[in-house]
Amino acid sequence: MYKPKKIIKHKEAKKLFQIITQELEKEGNLNDRTMIIVDNMVLLEQLKQEHMDDIKERGVVELFKNGSQEMFRENKSVDKILKIVEQQRKLQAELKLTPASDKRIAEVVTVDEFEAF
């Protein structure tokens, strides 16, 4: 039985761990190799949640003061979340847990059935 690493403390990250491991187990694809990717996805989820907490606290834009200058600038956590989501999507595709993965499998089955006629 696999468990999230001790560093994973955030509720949403632990929840993601459970969802992914259950899906991989259903597919018969839960093993030490896939767990490396799962661990990375869960760590990314924890980082994403921390950035979301930062946005909740400071907002999407923040007041920046540099001496007598004052301006609003984008909270850097916004960009980081977008990058994390993209990386998670890539890892999800690697595990074949995306809707597109299901479509590819269905297309292969359809082609094979058609060729049988």
Short mmCIF file of N, CA and C in Angstrom, two decimals:
data_model
loop_
_atom_site.label_atom_id
_atom_site.label_comp_id
_atom_site.label_asym_id
_atom_site.label_seq_id
_atom_site.Cartn_x
_atom_site.Cartn_y
_atom_site.Cartn_z
N MET A 1 0.85 -1.19 0.00
CA MET A 1 0.00 0.00 0.00
C MET A 1 0.89 1.25 0.00
N TYR A 2 0.64 2.11 -0.95
CA TYR A 2 1.44 3.33 -1.07
C TYR A 2 0.79 4.45 -0.24
N LYS A 3 1.65 5.30 0.30
CA LYS A 3 1.17 6.45 1.07
C LYS A 3 1.91 7.69 0.58
N PRO A 4 1.27 8.88 0.75
CA PRO A 4 1.99 10.10 0.35
C PRO A 4 3.22 10.31 1.22
N LYS A 5 4.22 10.96 0.67
CA LYS A 5 5.44 11.24 1.43
C LYS A 5 5.10 12.13 2.63
N LYS A 6 5.93 12.07 3.65
CA LYS A 6 5.68 12.82 4.88
C LYS A 6 5.65 14.33 4.66
N ILE A 7 6.34 14.79 3.63
CA ILE A 7 6.38 16.23 3.34
C ILE A 7 5.01 16.74 2.87
N ILE A 8 4.16 15.85 2.39
CA ILE A 8 2.84 16.23 1.88
C ILE A 8 1.89 16.43 3.06
N LYS A 9 1.53 17.68 3.29
CA LYS A 9 0.69 18.02 4.45
C LYS A 9 -0.67 18.58 4.03
N HIS A 10 -0.74 19.18 2.85
CA HIS A 10 -1.96 19.87 2.43
C HIS A 10 -3.07 18.87 2.10
N LYS A 11 -4.26 19.14 2.56
CA LYS A 11 -5.42 18.26 2.37
C LYS A 11 -5.68 17.95 0.90
N GLU A 12 -5.63 18.98 0.05
CA GLU A 12 -5.92 18.78 -1.38
C GLU A 12 -4.85 17.91 -2.04
N ALA A 13 -3.61 18.03 -1.61
CA ALA A 13 -2.53 17.21 -2.17
C ALA A 13 -2.72 15.75 -1.76
N LYS A 14 -3.10 15.51 -0.52
CA LYS A 14 -3.35 14.15 -0.05
C LYS A 14 -4.54 13.54 -0.80
N LYS A 15 -5.56 14.37 -1.03
CA LYS A 15 -6.74 13.92 -1.76
C LYS A 15 -6.37 13.52 -3.20
N LEU A 16 -5.54 14.33 -3.85
CA LEU A 16 -5.08 14.03 -5.20
C LEU A 16 -4.31 12.71 -5.22
N PHE A 17 -3.47 12.50 -4.21
CA PHE A 17 -2.71 11.26 -4.11
C PHE A 17 -3.66 10.06 -4.12
N GLN A 18 -4.70 10.15 -3.30
CA GLN A 18 -5.66 9.04 -3.22
C GLN A 18 -6.36 8.79 -4.55
N ILE A 19 -6.79 9.86 -5.20
CA ILE A 19 -7.50 9.75 -6.48
C ILE A 19 -6.60 9.09 -7.53
N ILE A 20 -5.38 9.59 -7.66
CA ILE A 20 -4.48 9.07 -8.69
C ILE A 20 -4.12 7.61 -8.42
N THR A 21 -3.78 7.29 -7.18
CA THR A 21 -3.39 5.90 -6.89
C THR A 21 -4.56 4.95 -7.11
N GLN A 22 -5.78 5.38 -6.79
CA GLN A 22 -6.96 4.53 -7.04
C GLN A 22 -7.15 4.29 -8.53
N GLU A 23 -7.01 5.35 -9.33
CA GLU A 23 -7.16 5.22 -10.79
C GLU A 23 -6.09 4.30 -11.37
N LEU A 24 -4.85 4.48 -10.93
CA LEU A 24 -3.77 3.64 -11.44
C LEU A 24 -3.96 2.18 -11.03
N GLU A 25 -4.49 1.98 -9.84
CA GLU A 25 -4.74 0.62 -9.36
C GLU A 25 -5.82 -0.04 -10.21
N LYS A 26 -6.88 0.71 -10.54
CA LYS A 26 -7.95 0.18 -11.40
C LYS A 26 -7.40 -0.26 -12.75
N GLU A 27 -6.45 0.53 -13.28
CA GLU A 27 -5.86 0.26 -14.59
C GLU A 27 -4.76 -0.81 -14.52
N GLY A 28 -4.42 -1.23 -13.31
CA GLY A 28 -3.34 -2.19 -13.14
C GLY A 28 -1.98 -1.57 -13.44
N ASN A 29 -1.87 -0.27 -13.20
CA ASN A 29 -0.65 0.46 -13.55
C ASN A 29 -0.02 1.14 -12.33
N LEU A 30 -0.30 0.63 -11.15
CA LEU A 30 0.27 1.21 -9.93
C LEU A 30 1.51 0.41 -9.55
N ASN A 31 2.66 1.04 -9.68
CA ASN A 31 3.91 0.36 -9.34
C ASN A 31 4.94 1.41 -8.92
N ASP A 32 6.14 0.97 -8.60
CA ASP A 32 7.18 1.89 -8.13
C ASP A 32 7.52 2.96 -9.17
N ARG A 33 7.50 2.59 -10.45
CA ARG A 33 7.81 3.57 -11.51
C ARG A 33 6.75 4.65 -11.59
N THR A 34 5.47 4.25 -11.60
CA THR A 34 4.42 5.26 -11.70
C THR A 34 4.32 6.09 -10.42
N MET A 35 4.73 5.53 -9.31
CA MET A 35 4.68 6.27 -8.03
C MET A 35 5.64 7.47 -8.04
N ILE A 36 6.70 7.39 -8.80
CA ILE A 36 7.62 8.53 -8.92
C ILE A 36 6.86 9.72 -9.52
N ILE A 37 6.09 9.45 -10.56
CA ILE A 37 5.31 10.50 -11.22
C ILE A 37 4.20 10.99 -10.28
N VAL A 38 3.56 10.07 -9.59
CA VAL A 38 2.49 10.45 -8.64
C VAL A 38 3.06 11.36 -7.56
N ASP A 39 4.21 11.00 -7.02
CA ASP A 39 4.83 11.84 -5.99
C ASP A 39 5.09 13.25 -6.51
N ASN A 40 5.57 13.34 -7.75
CA ASN A 40 5.81 14.66 -8.34
C ASN A 40 4.52 15.45 -8.51
N MET A 41 3.46 14.78 -8.97
CA MET A 41 2.18 15.47 -9.15
C MET A 41 1.63 15.98 -7.82
N VAL A 42 1.77 15.18 -6.79
CA VAL A 42 1.24 15.54 -5.47
C VAL A 42 2.06 16.69 -4.87
N LEU A 43 3.36 16.65 -5.06
CA LEU A 43 4.20 17.76 -4.59
C LEU A 43 3.84 19.05 -5.33
N LEU A 44 3.62 18.95 -6.64
CA LEU A 44 3.18 20.11 -7.41
C LEU A 44 1.83 20.63 -6.90
N GLU A 45 0.94 19.72 -6.55
CA GLU A 45 -0.37 20.12 -6.02
C GLU A 45 -0.20 20.88 -4.71
N GLN A 46 0.69 20.41 -3.86
CA GLN A 46 0.92 21.11 -2.60
C GLN A 46 1.46 22.52 -2.85
N LEU A 47 2.41 22.63 -3.78
CA LEU A 47 2.95 23.96 -4.13
C LEU A 47 1.86 24.85 -4.70
N LYS A 48 1.02 24.28 -5.56
CA LYS A 48 -0.08 25.05 -6.15
C LYS A 48 -1.02 25.57 -5.07
N GLN A 49 -1.34 24.73 -4.10
CA GLN A 49 -2.22 25.14 -3.01
C GLN A 49 -1.59 26.26 -2.18
N GLU A 50 -0.29 26.19 -1.97
CA GLU A 50 0.40 27.25 -1.22
C GLU A 50 0.35 28.57 -1.99
N HIS A 51 0.50 28.51 -3.31
CA HIS A 51 0.40 29.73 -4.12
C HIS A 51 -1.03 30.26 -4.11
N MET A 52 -2.00 29.36 -4.10
CA MET A 52 -3.40 29.80 -4.04
C MET A 52 -3.69 30.49 -2.71
N ASP A 53 -3.12 29.96 -1.64
CA ASP A 53 -3.27 30.60 -0.33
C ASP A 53 -2.66 32.00 -0.35
N ASP A 54 -1.51 32.14 -1.03
CA ASP A 54 -0.86 33.44 -1.15
C ASP A 54 -1.77 34.42 -1.92
N ILE A 55 -2.39 33.94 -2.98
CA ILE A 55 -3.29 34.80 -3.76
C ILE A 55 -4.50 35.21 -2.92
N LYS A 56 -5.03 34.27 -2.15
CA LYS A 56 -6.16 34.61 -1.26
C LYS A 56 -5.76 35.70 -0.27
N GLU A 57 -4.54 35.60 0.22
CA GLU A 57 -4.05 36.56 1.22
C GLU A 57 -3.70 37.92 0.61
N ARG A 58 -2.97 37.91 -0.50
CA ARG A 58 -2.48 39.16 -1.06
C ARG A 58 -3.23 39.63 -2.31
N GLY A 59 -4.04 38.77 -2.91
CA GLY A 59 -4.76 39.16 -4.12
C GLY A 59 -4.01 38.83 -5.38
N VAL A 60 -4.68 39.01 -6.51
CA VAL A 60 -4.09 38.72 -7.81
C VAL A 60 -3.05 39.77 -8.18
N VAL A 61 -3.31 41.00 -7.78
CA VAL A 61 -2.33 42.07 -7.95
C VAL A 61 -1.96 42.58 -6.57
N GLU A 62 -0.76 43.12 -6.47
CA GLU A 62 -0.31 43.63 -5.18
C GLU A 62 0.28 45.02 -5.36
N LEU A 63 0.16 45.80 -4.32
CA LEU A 63 0.75 47.14 -4.35
C LEU A 63 2.24 46.99 -4.10
N PHE A 64 3.02 47.54 -5.00
CA PHE A 64 4.48 47.46 -4.91
C PHE A 64 5.02 48.85 -4.66
N LYS A 65 5.85 48.99 -3.64
CA LYS A 65 6.45 50.29 -3.33
C LYS A 65 7.95 50.19 -3.47
N ASN A 66 8.49 51.16 -4.22
CA ASN A 66 9.93 51.24 -4.40
C ASN A 66 10.31 52.69 -4.14
N GLY A 67 10.69 52.97 -2.93
CA GLY A 67 10.98 54.35 -2.56
C GLY A 67 9.70 55.18 -2.63
N SER A 68 9.72 56.24 -3.46
CA SER A 68 8.53 57.09 -3.59
C SER A 68 7.58 56.57 -4.67
N GLN A 69 8.02 55.57 -5.44
CA GLN A 69 7.15 55.00 -6.48
C GLN A 69 6.21 53.97 -5.89
N GLU A 70 4.97 54.02 -6.36
CA GLU A 70 3.98 53.02 -5.99
C GLU A 70 3.31 52.54 -7.26
N MET A 71 3.17 51.25 -7.39
CA MET A 71 2.48 50.69 -8.56
C MET A 71 1.89 49.34 -8.19
N PHE A 72 0.94 48.91 -9.01
CA PHE A 72 0.38 47.58 -8.83
C PHE A 72 1.09 46.64 -9.80
N ARG A 73 1.37 45.45 -9.32
CA ARG A 73 1.96 44.44 -10.19
C ARG A 73 1.28 43.10 -9.92
N GLU A 74 1.40 42.24 -10.90
CA GLU A 74 0.78 40.92 -10.76
C GLU A 74 1.47 40.14 -9.66
N ASN A 75 0.67 39.46 -8.86
CA ASN A 75 1.22 38.56 -7.86
C ASN A 75 1.89 37.41 -8.61
N LYS A 76 3.16 37.15 -8.35
CA LYS A 76 3.91 36.13 -9.08
C LYS A 76 3.35 34.73 -8.87
N SER A 77 2.56 34.55 -7.84
CA SER A 77 1.94 33.24 -7.59
C SER A 77 0.98 32.86 -8.72
N VAL A 78 0.38 33.85 -9.37
CA VAL A 78 -0.56 33.57 -10.46
C VAL A 78 0.16 32.84 -11.59
N ASP A 79 1.28 33.36 -12.02
CA ASP A 79 2.05 32.75 -13.10
C ASP A 79 2.56 31.38 -12.69
N LYS A 80 2.99 31.26 -11.45
CA LYS A 80 3.51 29.98 -10.97
C LYS A 80 2.42 28.91 -10.97
N ILE A 81 1.20 29.27 -10.61
CA ILE A 81 0.10 28.31 -10.62
C ILE A 81 -0.14 27.82 -12.05
N LEU A 82 -0.13 28.73 -13.02
CA LEU A 82 -0.33 28.33 -14.41
C LEU A 82 0.74 27.35 -14.87
N LYS A 83 1.98 27.57 -14.48
CA LYS A 83 3.06 26.67 -14.85
C LYS A 83 2.92 25.31 -14.17
N ILE A 84 2.50 25.33 -12.91
CA ILE A 84 2.30 24.08 -12.17
C ILE A 84 1.19 23.26 -12.81
N VAL A 85 0.08 23.91 -13.16
CA VAL A 85 -1.06 23.21 -13.78
C VAL A 85 -0.62 22.55 -15.09
N GLU A 86 0.17 23.26 -15.88
CA GLU A 86 0.65 22.70 -17.15
C GLU A 86 1.56 21.49 -16.90
N GLN A 87 2.42 21.59 -15.92
CA GLN A 87 3.31 20.47 -15.60
C GLN A 87 2.50 19.28 -15.09
N GLN A 88 1.49 19.54 -14.27
CA GLN A 88 0.64 18.46 -13.78
C GLN A 88 -0.08 17.76 -14.94
N ARG A 89 -0.53 18.56 -15.92
CA ARG A 89 -1.22 17.99 -17.07
C ARG A 89 -0.29 17.06 -17.84
N LYS A 90 0.96 17.45 -17.99
CA LYS A 90 1.94 16.61 -18.68
C LYS A 90 2.16 15.30 -17.94
N LEU A 91 2.28 15.38 -16.63
CA LEU A 91 2.48 14.18 -15.83
C LEU A 91 1.24 13.29 -15.87
N GLN A 92 0.08 13.91 -15.87
CA GLN A 92 -1.18 13.17 -15.95
C GLN A 92 -1.24 12.41 -17.29
N ALA A 93 -0.83 13.06 -18.36
CA ALA A 93 -0.81 12.42 -19.68
C ALA A 93 0.20 11.27 -19.68
N GLU A 94 1.32 11.46 -19.01
CA GLU A 94 2.33 10.41 -18.91
C GLU A 94 1.76 9.16 -18.25
N LEU A 95 0.87 9.37 -17.29
CA LEU A 95 0.22 8.25 -16.60
C LEU A 95 -1.02 7.74 -17.35
N LYS A 96 -1.31 8.37 -18.49
CA LYS A 96 -2.49 8.05 -19.31
C LYS A 96 -3.79 8.21 -18.52
N LEU A 97 -3.87 9.30 -17.76
CA LEU A 97 -5.05 9.59 -16.95
C LEU A 97 -5.78 10.85 -17.43
N THR A 98 -5.67 11.14 -18.71
CA THR A 98 -6.37 12.31 -19.26
C THR A 98 -7.52 11.84 -20.14
N PRO A 99 -8.52 12.70 -20.35
CA PRO A 99 -9.59 12.33 -21.29
C PRO A 99 -9.06 11.99 -22.67
N ALA A 100 -8.01 12.66 -23.11
CA ALA A 100 -7.41 12.36 -24.42
C ALA A 100 -6.83 10.95 -24.44
N SER A 101 -6.32 10.48 -23.31
CA SER A 101 -5.79 9.11 -23.23
C SER A 101 -6.91 8.11 -23.47
N ASP A 102 -8.08 8.36 -22.89
CA ASP A 102 -9.23 7.48 -23.09
C ASP A 102 -9.65 7.47 -24.55
N LYS A 103 -9.61 8.64 -25.19
CA LYS A 103 -10.01 8.76 -26.59
C LYS A 103 -9.08 7.94 -27.48
N ARG A 104 -7.78 8.04 -27.24
CA ARG A 104 -6.82 7.29 -28.05
C ARG A 104 -7.06 5.79 -27.92
N ILE A 105 -7.34 5.34 -26.72
CA ILE A 105 -7.60 3.91 -26.51
C ILE A 105 -8.87 3.50 -27.26
N ALA A 106 -9.90 4.33 -27.20
CA ALA A 106 -11.15 4.04 -27.89
C ALA A 106 -10.93 4.01 -29.41
N GLU A 107 -10.12 4.92 -29.94
CA GLU A 107 -9.85 4.95 -31.37
C GLU A 107 -9.13 3.69 -31.82
N VAL A 108 -8.19 3.21 -31.03
CA VAL A 108 -7.46 2.00 -31.38
C VAL A 108 -8.42 0.81 -31.41
N VAL A 109 -9.28 0.72 -30.42
CA VAL A 109 -10.26 -0.37 -30.38
C VAL A 109 -11.17 -0.29 -31.59
N THR A 110 -11.66 0.90 -31.92
CA THR A 110 -12.57 1.08 -33.06
C THR A 110 -11.89 0.67 -34.36
N VAL A 111 -10.67 1.07 -34.58
CA VAL A 111 -9.94 0.72 -35.80
C VAL A 111 -9.75 -0.79 -35.89
N ASP A 112 -9.36 -1.41 -34.78
CA ASP A 112 -9.15 -2.86 -34.79
C ASP A 112 -10.45 -3.62 -35.10
N GLU A 113 -11.56 -3.18 -34.52
CA GLU A 113 -12.85 -3.82 -34.79
C GLU A 113 -13.26 -3.65 -36.24
N PHE A 114 -12.99 -2.48 -36.81
CA PHE A 114 -13.33 -2.21 -38.19
C PHE A 114 -12.52 -3.11 -39.13
N GLU A 115 -11.23 -3.28 -38.83
CA GLU A 115 -10.38 -4.10 -39.67
C GLU A 115 -10.80 -5.57 -39.63
N ALA A 116 -11.44 -5.99 -38.57
CA ALA A 116 -11.88 -7.37 -38.46
C ALA A 116 -12.96 -7.70 -39.48
N PHE A 117 -13.73 -6.71 -39.94
CA PHE A 117 -14.77 -6.95 -40.95
C PHE A 117 -14.10 -7.11 -42.25
#
